[in-house]
Amino acid sequence: MMKANVVSAHGGPDVLEWRDHDAGTPGPGEVLLRHVAVGLNFIDVYFRTGLYPAPNGLPLVPGNEGAGVVEAVGDGVTSLKQGDRVAYAGPIGAYAEMRVIAADRLVKVPEGIGLGEAAGMMLKGMTAEYLLRRTFEVKAGDTILFHAAAGGVGLIAGQWAKALGATVIGTVGSKEKAELAATNGYDHLINYRDEDFVARIKDITSGKGVDVVYDSVGKDTFPGSLDCLRPRGTWASFGQSSGPIDPFNIAILSQKGSLFATRPTLFTYIASREELEASAASLFDVVGRGDVKIRINQRYPLSEAPRAHADLEARKTTGTTVFDV
């Protein structure tokens, strides 16, 4: 019997209960995975609070990102064997010492990338990949705005976008976070607590606006994000750390310059095995080249998930956070 963080009722960080949990045995097409490290992401909070419904209801084991070693394989699994180093982003269930997971959701971790590093880069790094390469394909000469620049996705995206040749602008909530983001690809940082980010964007771009806004903040940055865009620019709303956006009249998009708006999610972009492998390969490539460095800024024992969630929601964390298992 192994242990896991189990949520039996939606609520605050204290509903995460560290207790005995049966990992099960792998069936056809599945493997038993022993975690070495698990990633912390804001989506974990959404499932814990019930903002996002759990696929199989309660009780649930949160967590969408992890890395470890294959312990056993089920019938029909030929792509993996016992002892392989693997990582994944989704499905839910990572906050556990061991878990059964579909083999086709796992990718092998290349030599030279540690499992702790892999656990902190899969969900955030592949999110940066689809946003920058597929939701809006960033090209040399583009100007982008990335909210929450000092967050896990933001620090990866800043480096990646800079390597693509873009001018990269970010928003942060403190001087310390601005200093961190400045070392991760950002050309301009805006402290939204002290500055009007819309006015600063107009100043930085000489009134033109940016080509795309990547927005994981939600309520606090809407509709300001739309006012930062050039005509026919793209607003990609991929999270809501400050709360969900209130319903709005779609006509606002035409009024503000025939804008494009999308609400993407990683799991649509890696739904097929082909897309998953391509996204992971692109991420491993930029990390392997050194264009993107994965820095783990906080580590917690997996048993201390409630403390980690409290710190995350209080915005005490920066960049990548990993649970050691």
mmCIF file of N, CA and C in Angstrom, residues 130-139 142 144 211-212 214 230 232-234 269:
data_model
loop_
_atom_site.group_PDB
_atom_site.id
_atom_site.type_symbol
_atom_site.label_atom_id
_atom_site.label_comp_id
_atom_site.label_asym_id
_atom_site.label_seq_id
_atom_site.Cartn_x
_atom_site.Cartn_y
_atom_site.Cartn_z
ATOM 1 N N TYR A 130 2.568 24.863 -27.109
ATOM 2 C CA TYR A 130 1.373 25.026 -27.950
ATOM 3 C C TYR A 130 0.969 26.488 -28.062
ATOM 4 N N LEU A 131 1.156 27.261 -26.990
ATOM 5 C CA LEU A 131 0.799 28.679 -27.055
ATOM 6 C C LEU A 131 1.654 29.425 -28.074
ATOM 7 N N LEU A 132 2.966 29.206 -28.023
ATOM 8 C CA LEU A 132 3.891 29.962 -28.857
ATOM 9 C C LEU A 132 4.009 29.425 -30.276
ATOM 10 N N ARG A 133 3.741 28.120 -30.451
ATOM 11 C CA ARG A 133 3.970 27.513 -31.756
ATOM 12 C C ARG A 133 2.698 27.180 -32.511
ATOM 13 N N ARG A 134 1.549 27.117 -31.786
ATOM 14 C CA ARG A 134 0.333 26.665 -32.468
ATOM 15 C C ARG A 134 -0.886 27.562 -32.222
ATOM 16 N N THR A 135 -1.130 27.994 -30.977
ATOM 17 C CA THR A 135 -2.274 28.893 -30.754
ATOM 18 C C THR A 135 -2.078 30.204 -31.501
ATOM 19 N N PHE A 136 -0.915 30.796 -31.330
ATOM 20 C CA PHE A 136 -0.476 31.930 -32.143
ATOM 21 C C PHE A 136 0.996 31.682 -32.418
ATOM 22 N N GLU A 137 1.345 31.450 -33.664
ATOM 23 C CA GLU A 137 2.728 31.095 -33.997
ATOM 24 C C GLU A 137 3.616 32.335 -33.962
ATOM 25 N N VAL A 138 4.424 32.417 -32.928
ATOM 26 C CA VAL A 138 5.295 33.574 -32.734
ATOM 27 C C VAL A 138 6.464 33.506 -33.705
ATOM 28 N N LYS A 139 6.708 34.639 -34.374
ATOM 29 C CA LYS A 139 7.788 34.740 -35.356
ATOM 30 C C LYS A 139 8.732 35.867 -34.966
ATOM 31 N N ASP A 142 7.770 39.706 -33.947
ATOM 32 C CA ASP A 142 6.504 39.865 -33.234
ATOM 33 C C ASP A 142 6.749 40.468 -31.853
ATOM 34 N N ILE A 144 4.974 40.340 -28.053
ATOM 35 C CA ILE A 144 3.987 39.590 -27.282
ATOM 36 C C ILE A 144 3.910 40.123 -25.854
ATOM 37 N N ASP A 211 1.030 41.876 -30.734
ATOM 38 C CA ASP A 211 0.429 40.923 -31.658
ATOM 39 C C ASP A 211 -0.442 39.903 -30.939
ATOM 40 N N VAL A 212 -0.044 39.531 -29.721
ATOM 41 C CA VAL A 212 -0.773 38.506 -28.977
ATOM 42 C C VAL A 212 -0.607 38.750 -27.487
ATOM 43 N N TYR A 214 -0.990 36.539 -24.017
ATOM 44 C CA TYR A 214 -1.176 35.234 -23.382
ATOM 45 C C TYR A 214 -1.566 35.493 -21.932
ATOM 46 N N ARG A 230 -3.006 44.979 -30.960
ATOM 47 C CA ARG A 230 -3.137 45.665 -32.242
ATOM 48 C C ARG A 230 -4.422 45.198 -32.913
ATOM 49 N N ARG A 232 -6.791 43.155 -35.099
ATOM 50 C CA ARG A 232 -6.729 41.758 -35.506
ATOM 51 C C ARG A 232 -5.710 40.953 -34.697
ATOM 52 N N GLY A 233 -5.372 41.460 -33.508
ATOM 53 C CA GLY A 233 -4.495 40.717 -32.623
ATOM 54 C C GLY A 233 -5.243 39.576 -31.932
ATOM 55 N N THR A 234 -4.490 38.738 -31.246
ATOM 56 C CA THR A 234 -5.040 37.526 -30.636
ATOM 57 C C THR A 234 -4.920 37.567 -29.117
ATOM 58 N N TYR A 269 -4.437 19.998 -27.251
ATOM 59 C CA TYR A 269 -3.293 20.090 -28.152
ATOM 60 C C TYR A 269 -2.392 18.859 -28.113
#
